[in-house]
């Protein structure tokens, strides 16, 4: 805390502390959420794996036809897994501050650190799960992603959008419990609109335009372009998604900053 | 140095009204000072420590900190209940850039939790939590310690060790202790202050502070 260190050195130090804090928080989050009992940290992957498998099995059993001749199980699982990430990041945000506010006694830890570490962990786990599913589909069905980089890009966009929403919800929850009460309802009701379970080209032209207002729809289209290539038409705008992601995160940061001042620990 | 400038804090009560706890606290705490802050129950002692530690923010006024400051010791703050004491020590070591193995060992020795050290903190008694909290903060080696009286009160063997450890730090650290018992403060502090009606009055001489506290 001396004034002797200044200039670029400070930056390096600040960044190093930032990464240390995030790393420590991620490790701590892993042990608080999963402990060392039974499967331990493997639960991180187990939950989305089991849910994804269940969704896949369900649609395999009902076996309806999808436009564009897409493989039913492949389509539903690769739609559900990114949605799972979105939902768990957003749903867990309102309780993030209450559950972790004792960490704020360490001046190096900020609300942003707390949220970011949780969301990065969630994102990493779900991306790992998606990789496992894609490898399994490759071996089982011989369907391999056409452009894996686009899948990663779409997932990162989804995580960034979810993170921005999470910051806003966490800030709102500092003011009122209502946020936690309604967020689960809202993620449930909006599920059909996120783009997880439809493709834009299935829709009539008018509805396509409306669907493309929603940033998560773009994320899903990017992911599907990465998965299916040009086998089916996809519509998305990377710039639009990035703009939303930046906007949501900036507003979230601002809200968090205001809410932090009135947080009672 | 820690400088408080016209610090105000009030809390919202149920029903919409609010209670002003601190109404314009100004003070400077310099390096190496050991200040006993005396105040009755509800005078705002813990609030003052929370604001100085930075976990809560003042509504108005400024707090400037030019040293590393511990979390308020004596409460079960700054720990994680669902993980073990040893995991808390690992976490602290990572956050504050301390060697992990040594930190875990130091905390184990100092806190004397026995086999509870490897059990979740939520299974601890409040005395055990206080011990763990203090051991963790000593492992970090802060420049300023915020102490609640409970840390050093009592006549158990652990209280004795706490006093020894804190007196040892006093030579090189700043210490702010809040208490409603002048005797506890006398054992540690060289100067005093009285917190009353949301304001803080500093006294160079501890006896003066204690006399003012009794008079109030």
GROMACS .gro file of C-alpha atoms in nm:
model
  481
    1UNK     CA    1   0.000   0.000   0.000
    2UNK     CA    2   0.293   0.234  -0.037
    3UNK     CA    3   0.296   0.524  -0.277
    4UNK     CA    4   0.647   0.438  -0.392
    5UNK     CA    5   0.522   0.192  -0.652
    6UNK     CA    6   0.360   0.372  -0.939
    7UNK     CA    7   0.302   0.360  -1.313
    8UNK     CA    8   0.295   0.037  -1.509
    9UNK     CA    9   0.416  -0.171  -1.214
   10UNK     CA   10   0.093  -0.096  -1.033
   11UNK     CA   11  -0.103  -0.231  -1.323
   12UNK     CA   12   0.085  -0.557  -1.321
   13UNK     CA   13   0.038  -0.588  -0.948
   14UNK     CA   14  -0.332  -0.507  -0.966
   15UNK     CA   15  -0.385  -0.761  -1.241
   16UNK     CA   16  -0.188  -1.024  -1.055
   17UNK     CA   17  -0.397  -0.971  -0.741
   18UNK     CA   18  -0.712  -0.981  -0.956
   19UNK     CA   19  -0.620  -1.319  -1.100
   20UNK     CA   20  -0.515  -1.454  -0.762
   21UNK     CA   21  -0.846  -1.348  -0.612
   22UNK     CA   22  -1.048  -1.498  -0.897
   23UNK     CA   23  -0.849  -1.821  -0.879
   24UNK     CA   24  -0.892  -1.849  -0.502
   25UNK     CA   25  -1.265  -1.773  -0.531
   26UNK     CA   26  -1.314  -2.036  -0.798
   27UNK     CA   27  -1.140  -2.299  -0.586
   28UNK     CA   28  -1.343  -2.197  -0.283
   29UNK     CA   29  -1.667  -2.201  -0.483
   30UNK     CA   30  -1.585  -2.553  -0.594
   31UNK     CA   31  -1.536  -2.676  -0.240
   32UNK     CA   32  -1.841  -2.497  -0.101
   33UNK     CA   33  -2.069  -2.619  -0.377
   34UNK     CA   34  -1.948  -2.973  -0.411
   35UNK     CA   35  -1.726  -3.052  -0.116
   36UNK     CA   36  -1.506  -3.355  -0.125
   37UNK     CA   37  -1.774  -3.611  -0.059
   38UNK     CA   38  -1.865  -3.882  -0.313
   39UNK     CA   39  -1.819  -3.747  -0.666
   40UNK     CA   40  -1.692  -3.413  -0.538
   41UNK     CA   41  -1.594  -3.171  -0.811
   42UNK     CA   42  -1.718  -3.409  -1.080
   43UNK     CA   43  -2.069  -3.291  -0.990
   44UNK     CA   44  -1.978  -2.977  -1.177
   45UNK     CA   45  -2.013  -3.177  -1.498
   46UNK     CA   46  -2.248  -3.443  -1.368
   47UNK     CA   47  -2.551  -3.218  -1.334
   48UNK     CA   48  -2.558  -3.073  -1.688
   49UNK     CA   49  -2.454  -3.413  -1.825
   50UNK     CA   50  -2.745  -3.588  -1.659
   51UNK     CA   51  -2.998  -3.321  -1.750
   52UNK     CA   52  -2.871  -3.306  -2.109
   53UNK     CA   53  -2.888  -3.683  -2.137
   54UNK     CA   54  -3.241  -3.684  -1.997
   55UNK     CA   55  -3.357  -3.421  -2.247
   56UNK     CA   56  -3.188  -3.612  -2.529
   57UNK     CA   57  -3.345  -3.943  -2.425
   58UNK     CA   58  -3.688  -3.783  -2.397
   59UNK     CA   59  -3.676  -3.650  -2.751
   60UNK     CA   60  -3.524  -3.971  -2.880
   61UNK     CA   61  -3.825  -4.155  -2.740
   62UNK     CA   62  -4.083  -3.912  -2.883
   63UNK     CA   63  -3.873  -3.891  -3.198
   64UNK     CA   64  -4.038  -3.613  -3.399
   65UNK     CA   65  -3.900  -3.481  -3.722
   66UNK     CA   66  -3.701  -3.155  -3.725
   67UNK     CA   67  -3.692  -2.909  -4.017
   68UNK     CA   68  -3.374  -2.937  -4.218
   69UNK     CA   69  -3.343  -3.305  -4.124
   70UNK     CA   70  -3.145  -3.227  -3.811
   71UNK     CA   71  -3.070  -3.517  -3.580
   72UNK     CA   72  -3.326  -3.499  -3.298
   73UNK     CA   73  -3.108  -3.594  -3.001
   74UNK     CA   74  -2.813  -3.392  -3.126
   75UNK     CA   75  -3.027  -3.083  -3.177
   76UNK     CA   76  -3.200  -3.092  -2.839
   77UNK     CA   77  -2.889  -3.167  -2.639
   78UNK     CA   78  -2.679  -2.899  -2.808
   79UNK     CA   79  -2.963  -2.653  -2.755
   80UNK     CA   80  -3.027  -2.750  -2.397
   81UNK     CA   81  -2.667  -2.740  -2.270
   82UNK     CA   82  -2.600  -2.372  -2.356
   83UNK     CA   83  -2.944  -2.287  -2.220
   84UNK     CA   84  -2.853  -2.467  -1.899
   85UNK     CA   85  -2.553  -2.234  -1.865
   86UNK     CA   86  -2.766  -1.925  -1.923
   87UNK     CA   87  -3.028  -2.037  -1.676
   88UNK     CA   88  -2.796  -2.137  -1.396
   89UNK     CA   89  -2.585  -1.819  -1.421
   90UNK     CA   90  -2.897  -1.602  -1.419
   91UNK     CA   91  -3.096  -1.800  -1.160
   92UNK     CA   92  -2.812  -1.814  -0.910
   93UNK     CA   93  -2.724  -1.446  -0.938
   94UNK     CA   94  -2.977  -1.300  -0.691
   95UNK     CA   95  -2.845  -1.510  -0.401
   96UNK     CA   96  -2.478  -1.464  -0.490
   97UNK     CA   97  -2.423  -1.159  -0.273
   98UNK     CA   98  -2.603  -1.281   0.038
   99UNK     CA   99  -2.427  -1.616   0.023
  100UNK     CA  100  -2.083  -1.457  -0.009
  101UNK     CA  101  -2.097  -1.121   0.161
  102UNK     CA  102  -1.867  -1.228   0.443
  103UNK     CA  103  -1.595  -1.239   0.175
  104UNK     CA  104  -1.625  -0.864   0.141
  105UNK     CA  105  -1.438  -0.828   0.470
  106UNK     CA  106  -1.132  -0.891   0.255
  107UNK     CA  107  -1.080  -0.561   0.087
  108UNK     CA  108  -0.925  -0.726  -0.215
  109UNK     CA  109  -1.248  -0.906  -0.297
  110UNK     CA  110  -1.518  -0.713  -0.479
  111UNK     CA  111  -1.876  -0.802  -0.567
  112UNK     CA  112  -1.762  -0.832  -0.927
  113UNK     CA  113  -1.498  -1.087  -0.825
  114UNK     CA  114  -1.762  -1.292  -0.646
  115UNK     CA  115  -1.999  -1.296  -0.943
  116UNK     CA  116  -1.732  -1.337  -1.206
  117UNK     CA  117  -1.573  -1.635  -1.031
  118UNK     CA  118  -1.906  -1.812  -1.000
  119UNK     CA  119  -1.999  -1.746  -1.360
  120UNK     CA  120  -1.660  -1.841  -1.501
  121UNK     CA  121  -1.676  -2.167  -1.307
  122UNK     CA  122  -2.027  -2.235  -1.436
  123UNK     CA  123  -1.925  -2.142  -1.790
  124UNK     CA  124  -1.615  -2.360  -1.780
  125UNK     CA  125  -1.809  -2.655  -1.646
  126UNK     CA  126  -2.085  -2.628  -1.906
  127UNK     CA  127  -1.839  -2.581  -2.192
  128UNK     CA  128  -1.659  -2.892  -2.068
  129UNK     CA  129  -1.992  -3.075  -2.063
  130UNK     CA  130  -2.070  -2.963  -2.416
  131UNK     CA  131  -1.730  -3.089  -2.529
  132UNK     CA  132  -1.804  -3.428  -2.371
  133UNK     CA  133  -2.141  -3.444  -2.549
  134UNK     CA  134  -1.992  -3.342  -2.882
  135UNK     CA  135  -1.720  -3.606  -2.853
  136UNK     CA  136  -1.983  -3.865  -2.766
  137UNK     CA  137  -2.202  -3.764  -3.062
  138UNK     CA  138  -1.899  -3.777  -3.287
  139UNK     CA  139  -1.826  -4.132  -3.186
  140UNK     CA  140  -2.190  -4.245  -3.174
  141UNK     CA  141  -2.340  -4.067  -3.475
  142UNK     CA  142  -2.031  -3.947  -3.656
  143UNK     CA  143  -2.161  -3.592  -3.639
  144UNK     CA  144  -1.869  -3.360  -3.574
  145UNK     CA  145  -1.889  -2.980  -3.536
  146UNK     CA  146  -1.812  -2.814  -3.869
  147UNK     CA  147  -1.648  -2.506  -3.716
  148UNK     CA  148  -1.566  -2.566  -3.348
  149UNK     CA  149  -1.435  -2.209  -3.311
  150UNK     CA  150  -1.786  -2.074  -3.378
  151UNK     CA  151  -1.930  -2.305  -3.113
  152UNK     CA  152  -1.683  -2.160  -2.864
  153UNK     CA  153  -1.761  -1.805  -2.980
  154UNK     CA  154  -2.135  -1.861  -2.940
  155UNK     CA  155  -2.085  -2.007  -2.594
  156UNK     CA  156  -1.867  -1.714  -2.492
  157UNK     CA  157  -2.129  -1.471  -2.618
  158UNK     CA  158  -2.393  -1.657  -2.420
  159UNK     CA  159  -2.177  -1.648  -2.108
  160UNK     CA  160  -2.107  -1.276  -2.151
  161UNK     CA  161  -2.477  -1.196  -2.194
  162UNK     CA  162  -2.565  -1.416  -1.894
  163UNK     CA  163  -2.292  -1.251  -1.689
  164UNK     CA  164  -2.423  -0.904  -1.766
  165UNK     CA  165  -2.774  -1.006  -1.664
  166UNK     CA  166  -2.632  -1.171  -1.351
  167UNK     CA  167  -2.457  -0.848  -1.246
  168UNK     CA  168  -2.781  -0.655  -1.285
  169UNK     CA  169  -2.986  -0.913  -1.096
  170UNK     CA  170  -2.731  -0.938  -0.814
  171UNK     CA  171  -2.737  -0.560  -0.778
  172UNK     CA  172  -3.117  -0.555  -0.779
  173UNK     CA  173  -3.129  -0.828  -0.515
  174UNK     CA  174  -2.938  -0.599  -0.276
  175UNK     CA  175  -3.242  -0.370  -0.285
  176UNK     CA  176  -3.523  -0.624  -0.275
  177UNK     CA  177  -3.585  -0.995  -0.228
  178UNK     CA  178  -3.839  -0.969  -0.505
  179UNK     CA  179  -3.563  -1.020  -0.762
  180UNK     CA  180  -3.493  -1.370  -0.636
  181UNK     CA  181  -3.862  -1.451  -0.621
  182UNK     CA  182  -3.937  -1.361  -0.981
  183UNK     CA  183  -3.618  -1.454  -1.164
  184UNK     CA  184  -3.690  -1.828  -1.165
  185UNK     CA  185  -4.037  -1.764  -1.299
  186UNK     CA  186  -3.902  -1.537  -1.570
  187UNK     CA  187  -3.626  -1.774  -1.688
  188UNK     CA  188  -3.894  -2.043  -1.705
  189UNK     CA  189  -4.145  -1.838  -1.901
  190UNK     CA  190  -3.887  -1.695  -2.139
  191UNK     CA  191  -3.736  -2.036  -2.213
  192UNK     CA  192  -3.913  -2.070  -2.551
  193UNK     CA  193  -3.787  -1.727  -2.660
  194UNK     CA  194  -3.417  -1.775  -2.585
  195UNK     CA  195  -3.359  -1.964  -2.908
  196UNK     CA  196  -3.257  -2.285  -2.735
  197UNK     CA  197  -3.518  -2.502  -2.902
  198UNK     CA  198  -3.582  -2.347  -3.241
  199UNK     CA  199  -3.385  -2.220  -3.535
  200UNK     CA  200  -3.453  -1.886  -3.694
  201UNK     CA  201  -3.515  -2.034  -4.043
  202UNK     CA  202  -3.806  -2.239  -3.903
  203UNK     CA  203  -4.000  -1.921  -3.836
  204UNK     CA  204  -4.214  -1.713  -4.071
  205UNK     CA  205  -4.034  -1.398  -4.195
  206UNK     CA  206  -4.209  -1.160  -3.954
  207UNK     CA  207  -4.127  -1.370  -3.655
  208UNK     CA  208  -3.768  -1.410  -3.773
  209UNK     CA  209  -3.723  -1.037  -3.750
  210UNK     CA  210  -3.868  -1.031  -3.400
  211UNK     CA  211  -3.664  -1.328  -3.284
  212UNK     CA  212  -3.348  -1.159  -3.402
  213UNK     CA  213  -3.400  -0.878  -3.155
  214UNK     CA  214  -3.311  -1.127  -2.880
  215UNK     CA  215  -2.934  -1.153  -2.823
  216UNK     CA  216  -2.942  -1.514  -2.702
  217UNK     CA  217  -3.106  -1.616  -3.032
  218UNK     CA  218  -2.795  -1.488  -3.209
  219UNK     CA  219  -2.574  -1.689  -2.971
  220UNK     CA  220  -2.765  -2.007  -3.049
  221UNK     CA  221  -2.747  -1.938  -3.423
  222UNK     CA  222  -2.369  -1.887  -3.396
  223UNK     CA  223  -2.335  -2.215  -3.205
  224UNK     CA  224  -2.548  -2.395  -3.466
  225UNK     CA  225  -2.352  -2.250  -3.752
  226UNK     CA  226  -2.046  -2.396  -3.578
  227UNK     CA  227  -2.219  -2.731  -3.536
  228UNK     CA  228  -2.401  -2.773  -3.868
  229UNK     CA  229  -2.203  -2.547  -4.098
  230UNK     CA  230  -2.411  -2.462  -4.402
  231UNK     CA  231  -2.628  -2.776  -4.387
  232UNK     CA  232  -2.907  -2.553  -4.259
  233UNK     CA  233  -2.945  -2.175  -4.291
  234UNK     CA  234  -2.838  -1.969  -3.992
  235UNK     CA  235  -2.882  -1.597  -3.929
  236UNK     CA  236  -2.680  -1.399  -3.682
  237UNK     CA  237  -2.486  -1.081  -3.628
  238UNK     CA  238  -2.174  -1.112  -3.415
  239UNK     CA  239  -2.152  -0.734  -3.371
  240UNK     CA  240  -2.509  -0.720  -3.241
  241UNK     CA  241  -2.435  -0.990  -2.985
  242UNK     CA  242  -2.113  -0.823  -2.872
  243UNK     CA  243  -2.291  -0.489  -2.837
  244UNK     CA  244  -2.555  -0.647  -2.616
  245UNK     CA  245  -2.293  -0.828  -2.410
  246UNK     CA  246  -2.092  -0.511  -2.353
  247UNK     CA  247  -2.404  -0.305  -2.282
  248UNK     CA  248  -2.548  -0.551  -2.029
  249UNK     CA  249  -2.213  -0.584  -1.854
  250UNK     CA  250  -2.159  -0.208  -1.834
  251UNK     CA  251  -2.506  -0.146  -1.695
  252UNK     CA  252  -2.456  -0.439  -1.456
  253UNK     CA  253  -2.124  -0.297  -1.334
  254UNK     CA  254  -2.279   0.042  -1.280
  255UNK     CA  255  -2.573  -0.102  -1.087
  256UNK     CA  256  -2.340  -0.313  -0.877
  257UNK     CA  257  -2.131  -0.009  -0.795
  258UNK     CA  258  -2.434   0.186  -0.677
  259UNK     CA  259  -2.579  -0.107  -0.484
  260UNK     CA  260  -2.248  -0.185  -0.313
  261UNK     CA  261  -2.261   0.143  -0.123
  262UNK     CA  262  -2.579   0.051   0.053
  263UNK     CA  263  -2.506  -0.312   0.115
  264UNK     CA  264  -2.545  -0.401   0.483
  265UNK     CA  265  -2.320  -0.691   0.577
  266UNK     CA  266  -0.263   0.617   0.858
  267UNK     CA  267  -0.640   0.595   0.862
  268UNK     CA  268  -0.835   0.916   0.827
  269UNK     CA  269  -1.209   0.951   0.882
  270UNK     CA  270  -1.369   1.271   0.767
  271UNK     CA  271  -1.718   1.359   0.877
  272UNK     CA  272  -1.844   1.003   0.843
  273UNK     CA  273  -2.218   0.945   0.862
  274UNK     CA  274  -2.403   0.616   0.870
  275UNK     CA  275  -2.762   0.525   0.932
  276UNK     CA  276  -2.955   0.204   0.885
  277UNK     CA  277  -3.300   0.154   0.745
  278UNK     CA  278  -3.541   0.003   0.990
  279UNK     CA  279  -3.842  -0.208   0.908
  280UNK     CA  280  -4.132   0.020   0.844
  281UNK     CA  281  -3.939   0.276   0.645
  282UNK     CA  282  -3.780   0.488   0.918
  283UNK     CA  283  -3.406   0.497   0.967
  284UNK     CA  284  -3.169   0.520   1.261
  285UNK     CA  285  -2.861   0.739   1.249
  286UNK     CA  286  -2.574   0.550   1.409
  287UNK     CA  287  -2.277   0.770   1.323
  288UNK     CA  288  -2.331   1.143   1.281
  289UNK     CA  289  -2.011   1.302   1.167
  290UNK     CA  290  -1.716   1.100   1.295
  291UNK     CA  291  -1.376   1.251   1.219
  292UNK     CA  292  -1.050   1.100   1.340
  293UNK     CA  293  -0.696   1.017   1.242
  294UNK     CA  294  -0.532   0.696   1.355
  295UNK     CA  295  -0.159   0.694   1.296
  296UNK     CA  296   0.091   0.415   1.252
  297UNK     CA  297   0.175   0.232   1.573
  298UNK     CA  298  -0.111   0.378   1.773
  299UNK     CA  299  -0.317   0.156   2.002
  300UNK     CA  300  -0.651   0.324   2.054
  301UNK     CA  301  -0.927   0.203   2.281
  302UNK     CA  302  -1.269   0.317   2.160
  303UNK     CA  303  -1.517   0.309   2.445
  304UNK     CA  304  -1.890   0.310   2.394
  305UNK     CA  305  -2.206   0.173   2.549
  306UNK     CA  306  -2.406  -0.105   2.389
  307UNK     CA  307  -2.557   0.023   2.069
  308UNK     CA  308  -2.333   0.327   2.050
  309UNK     CA  309  -2.214   0.223   1.703
  310UNK     CA  310  -1.882   0.057   1.786
  311UNK     CA  311  -1.926  -0.235   1.552
  312UNK     CA  312  -2.061  -0.008   1.280
  313UNK     CA  313  -1.751   0.206   1.312
  314UNK     CA  314  -1.526  -0.100   1.275
  315UNK     CA  315  -1.721  -0.223   0.974
  316UNK     CA  316  -1.684   0.113   0.803
  317UNK     CA  317  -1.311   0.133   0.879
  318UNK     CA  318  -1.261  -0.222   0.753
  319UNK     CA  319  -1.435  -0.120   0.433
  320UNK     CA  320  -1.699  -0.390   0.429
  321UNK     CA  321  -1.969  -0.123   0.449
  322UNK     CA  322  -1.963   0.227   0.307
  323UNK     CA  323  -2.042   0.555   0.480
  324UNK     CA  324  -2.343   0.752   0.357
  325UNK     CA  325  -2.152   1.072   0.369
  326UNK     CA  326  -1.792   1.159   0.445
  327UNK     CA  327  -1.470   0.986   0.352
  328UNK     CA  328  -1.245   0.718   0.487
  329UNK     CA  329  -0.885   0.713   0.369
  330UNK     CA  330  -0.671   0.409   0.435
  331UNK     CA  331  -0.297   0.399   0.393
  332UNK     CA  332  -0.234   0.062   0.550
  333UNK     CA  333  -0.364  -0.288   0.525
  334UNK     CA  334  -0.650  -0.336   0.769
  335UNK     CA  335  -0.781  -0.658   0.918
  336UNK     CA  336  -1.147  -0.752   0.927
  337UNK     CA  337  -1.308  -0.679   1.267
  338UNK     CA  338  -1.187  -0.955   1.497
  339UNK     CA  339  -1.409  -1.105   1.755
  340UNK     CA  340  -1.702  -1.187   1.535
  341UNK     CA  341  -1.737  -1.478   1.304
  342UNK     CA  342  -1.680  -1.250   1.007
  343UNK     CA  343  -1.470  -1.307   0.699
  344UNK     CA  344  -1.489  -1.683   0.715
  345UNK     CA  345  -1.666  -1.944   0.516
  346UNK     CA  346  -1.891  -2.170   0.715
  347UNK     CA  347  -1.941  -2.454   0.476
  348UNK     CA  348  -1.571  -2.528   0.437
  349UNK     CA  349  -1.322  -2.635   0.703
  350UNK     CA  350  -1.089  -2.416   0.905
  351UNK     CA  351  -0.797  -2.553   0.706
  352UNK     CA  352  -0.969  -2.466   0.378
  353UNK     CA  353  -1.031  -2.117   0.510
  354UNK     CA  354  -0.659  -2.091   0.585
  355UNK     CA  355  -0.577  -2.202   0.229
  356UNK     CA  356  -0.820  -1.946   0.091
  357UNK     CA  357  -0.672  -1.665   0.300
  358UNK     CA  358  -0.321  -1.765   0.195
  359UNK     CA  359  -0.419  -1.749  -0.173
  360UNK     CA  360  -0.594  -1.415  -0.142
  361UNK     CA  361  -0.316  -1.245   0.054
  362UNK     CA  362  -0.025  -1.410  -0.126
  363UNK     CA  363   0.106  -1.611   0.168
  364UNK     CA  364   0.273  -1.953   0.145
  365UNK     CA  365  -0.012  -2.203   0.170
  366UNK     CA  366   0.146  -2.486   0.371
  367UNK     CA  367   0.295  -2.254   0.632
  368UNK     CA  368  -0.029  -2.061   0.669
  369UNK     CA  369  -0.230  -2.378   0.721
  370UNK     CA  370   0.021  -2.492   0.980
  371UNK     CA  371   0.039  -2.157   1.160
  372UNK     CA  372  -0.339  -2.132   1.188
  373UNK     CA  373  -0.364  -2.490   1.310
  374UNK     CA  374  -0.107  -2.424   1.583
  375UNK     CA  375  -0.251  -2.094   1.692
  376UNK     CA  376  -0.623  -2.166   1.682
  377UNK     CA  377  -0.593  -2.500   1.865
  378UNK     CA  378  -0.905  -2.647   1.711
  379UNK     CA  379  -0.784  -3.006   1.724
  380UNK     CA  380  -0.972  -3.231   1.484
  381UNK     CA  381  -1.229  -2.958   1.426
  382UNK     CA  382  -0.971  -2.785   1.209
  383UNK     CA  383  -1.063  -3.027   0.930
  384UNK     CA  384  -1.439  -2.996   0.988
  385UNK     CA  385  -1.677  -2.736   0.841
  386UNK     CA  386  -1.667  -2.405   1.029
  387UNK     CA  387  -2.045  -2.415   1.077
  388UNK     CA  388  -1.993  -2.695   1.333
  389UNK     CA  389  -1.772  -2.469   1.550
  390UNK     CA  390  -1.867  -2.304   1.877
  391UNK     CA  391  -1.852  -1.924   1.876
  392UNK     CA  392  -1.529  -1.936   2.076
  393UNK     CA  393  -1.371  -2.162   1.816
  394UNK     CA  394  -1.479  -1.926   1.538
  395UNK     CA  395  -1.320  -1.633   1.719
  396UNK     CA  396  -0.998  -1.832   1.755
  397UNK     CA  397  -0.995  -1.924   1.389
  398UNK     CA  398  -1.071  -1.569   1.281
  399UNK     CA  399  -0.789  -1.431   1.494
  400UNK     CA  400  -0.542  -1.696   1.381
  401UNK     CA  401  -0.626  -1.624   1.016
  402UNK     CA  402  -0.571  -1.252   1.061
  403UNK     CA  403  -0.242  -1.304   1.241
  404UNK     CA  404  -0.130  -1.526   0.954
  405UNK     CA  405  -0.194  -1.243   0.708
  406UNK     CA  406   0.005  -0.998   0.921
  407UNK     CA  407  -0.196  -0.678   0.876
  408UNK     CA  408  -0.066  -0.329   0.944
  409UNK     CA  409  -0.377  -0.243   1.140
  410UNK     CA  410  -0.590  -0.470   1.356
  411UNK     CA  411  -0.953  -0.401   1.435
  412UNK     CA  412  -1.046  -0.570   1.758
  413UNK     CA  413  -1.367  -0.631   1.936
  414UNK     CA  414  -1.327  -0.670   2.309
  415UNK     CA  415  -1.433  -1.034   2.311
  416UNK     CA  416  -1.104  -1.133   2.149
  417UNK     CA  417  -0.899  -1.049   2.453
  418UNK     CA  418  -1.152  -1.067   2.733
  419UNK     CA  419  -1.171  -1.361   2.969
  420UNK     CA  420  -0.909  -1.553   3.155
  421UNK     CA  421  -0.879  -1.869   2.952
  422UNK     CA  422  -0.542  -1.991   2.833
  423UNK     CA  423  -0.636  -1.886   2.481
  424UNK     CA  424  -0.726  -1.532   2.587
  425UNK     CA  425  -0.383  -1.516   2.745
  426UNK     CA  426  -0.219  -1.623   2.419
  427UNK     CA  427  -0.428  -1.373   2.223
  428UNK     CA  428  -0.313  -1.096   2.449
  429UNK     CA  429   0.048  -1.206   2.410
  430UNK     CA  430   0.019  -1.228   2.030
  431UNK     CA  431  -0.156  -0.892   2.001
  432UNK     CA  432   0.082  -0.715   2.238
  433UNK     CA  433   0.365  -0.854   2.029
  434UNK     CA  434   0.206  -0.704   1.716
  435UNK     CA  435   0.142  -0.375   1.886
  436UNK     CA  436   0.506  -0.281   1.848
  437UNK     CA  437   0.470  -0.271   1.471
  438UNK     CA  438   0.096  -0.253   1.404
  439UNK     CA  439  -0.181  -0.007   1.460
  440UNK     CA  440  -0.457  -0.136   1.682
  441UNK     CA  441  -0.813  -0.013   1.720
  442UNK     CA  442  -1.010  -0.184   1.993
  443UNK     CA  443  -1.375  -0.122   2.070
  444UNK     CA  444  -1.510  -0.210   2.410
  445UNK     CA  445  -1.757  -0.116   2.675
  446UNK     CA  446  -1.517  -0.228   2.947
  447UNK     CA  447  -1.236   0.014   3.033
  448UNK     CA  448  -1.031  -0.268   3.193
  449UNK     CA  449  -0.994  -0.459   2.866
  450UNK     CA  450  -0.889  -0.146   2.684
  451UNK     CA  451  -0.634  -0.060   2.950
  452UNK     CA  452  -0.446  -0.384   2.892
  453UNK     CA  453  -0.377  -0.297   2.528
  454UNK     CA  454  -0.420   0.063   2.445
  455UNK     CA  455  -0.212   0.373   2.495
  456UNK     CA  456  -0.475   0.629   2.404
  457UNK     CA  457  -0.850   0.639   2.406
  458UNK     CA  458  -1.166   0.767   2.246
  459UNK     CA  459  -1.530   0.774   2.342
  460UNK     CA  460  -1.810   0.705   2.098
  461UNK     CA  461  -2.132   0.866   2.211
  462UNK     CA  462  -2.439   1.002   2.031
  463UNK     CA  463  -2.283   0.915   1.698
  464UNK     CA  464  -1.970   1.118   1.755
  465UNK     CA  465  -1.618   1.022   1.844
  466UNK     CA  466  -1.401   1.218   2.085
  467UNK     CA  467  -1.029   1.143   2.099
  468UNK     CA  468  -0.822   1.171   2.418
  469UNK     CA  469  -0.442   1.167   2.419
  470UNK     CA  470  -0.449   1.011   2.761
  471UNK     CA  471  -0.629   0.682   2.816
  472UNK     CA  472  -0.726   0.769   3.173
  473UNK     CA  473  -0.892   1.086   3.049
  474UNK     CA  474  -1.091   0.881   2.800
  475UNK     CA  475  -1.199   0.639   3.069
  476UNK     CA  476  -1.299   0.923   3.300
  477UNK     CA  477  -1.502   1.083   3.021
  478UNK     CA  478  -1.664   0.747   2.945
  479UNK     CA  479  -1.768   0.705   3.308
  480UNK     CA  480  -1.893   1.061   3.327
  481UNK     CA  481  -2.111   1.019   3.018
   0.00000   0.00000   0.00000
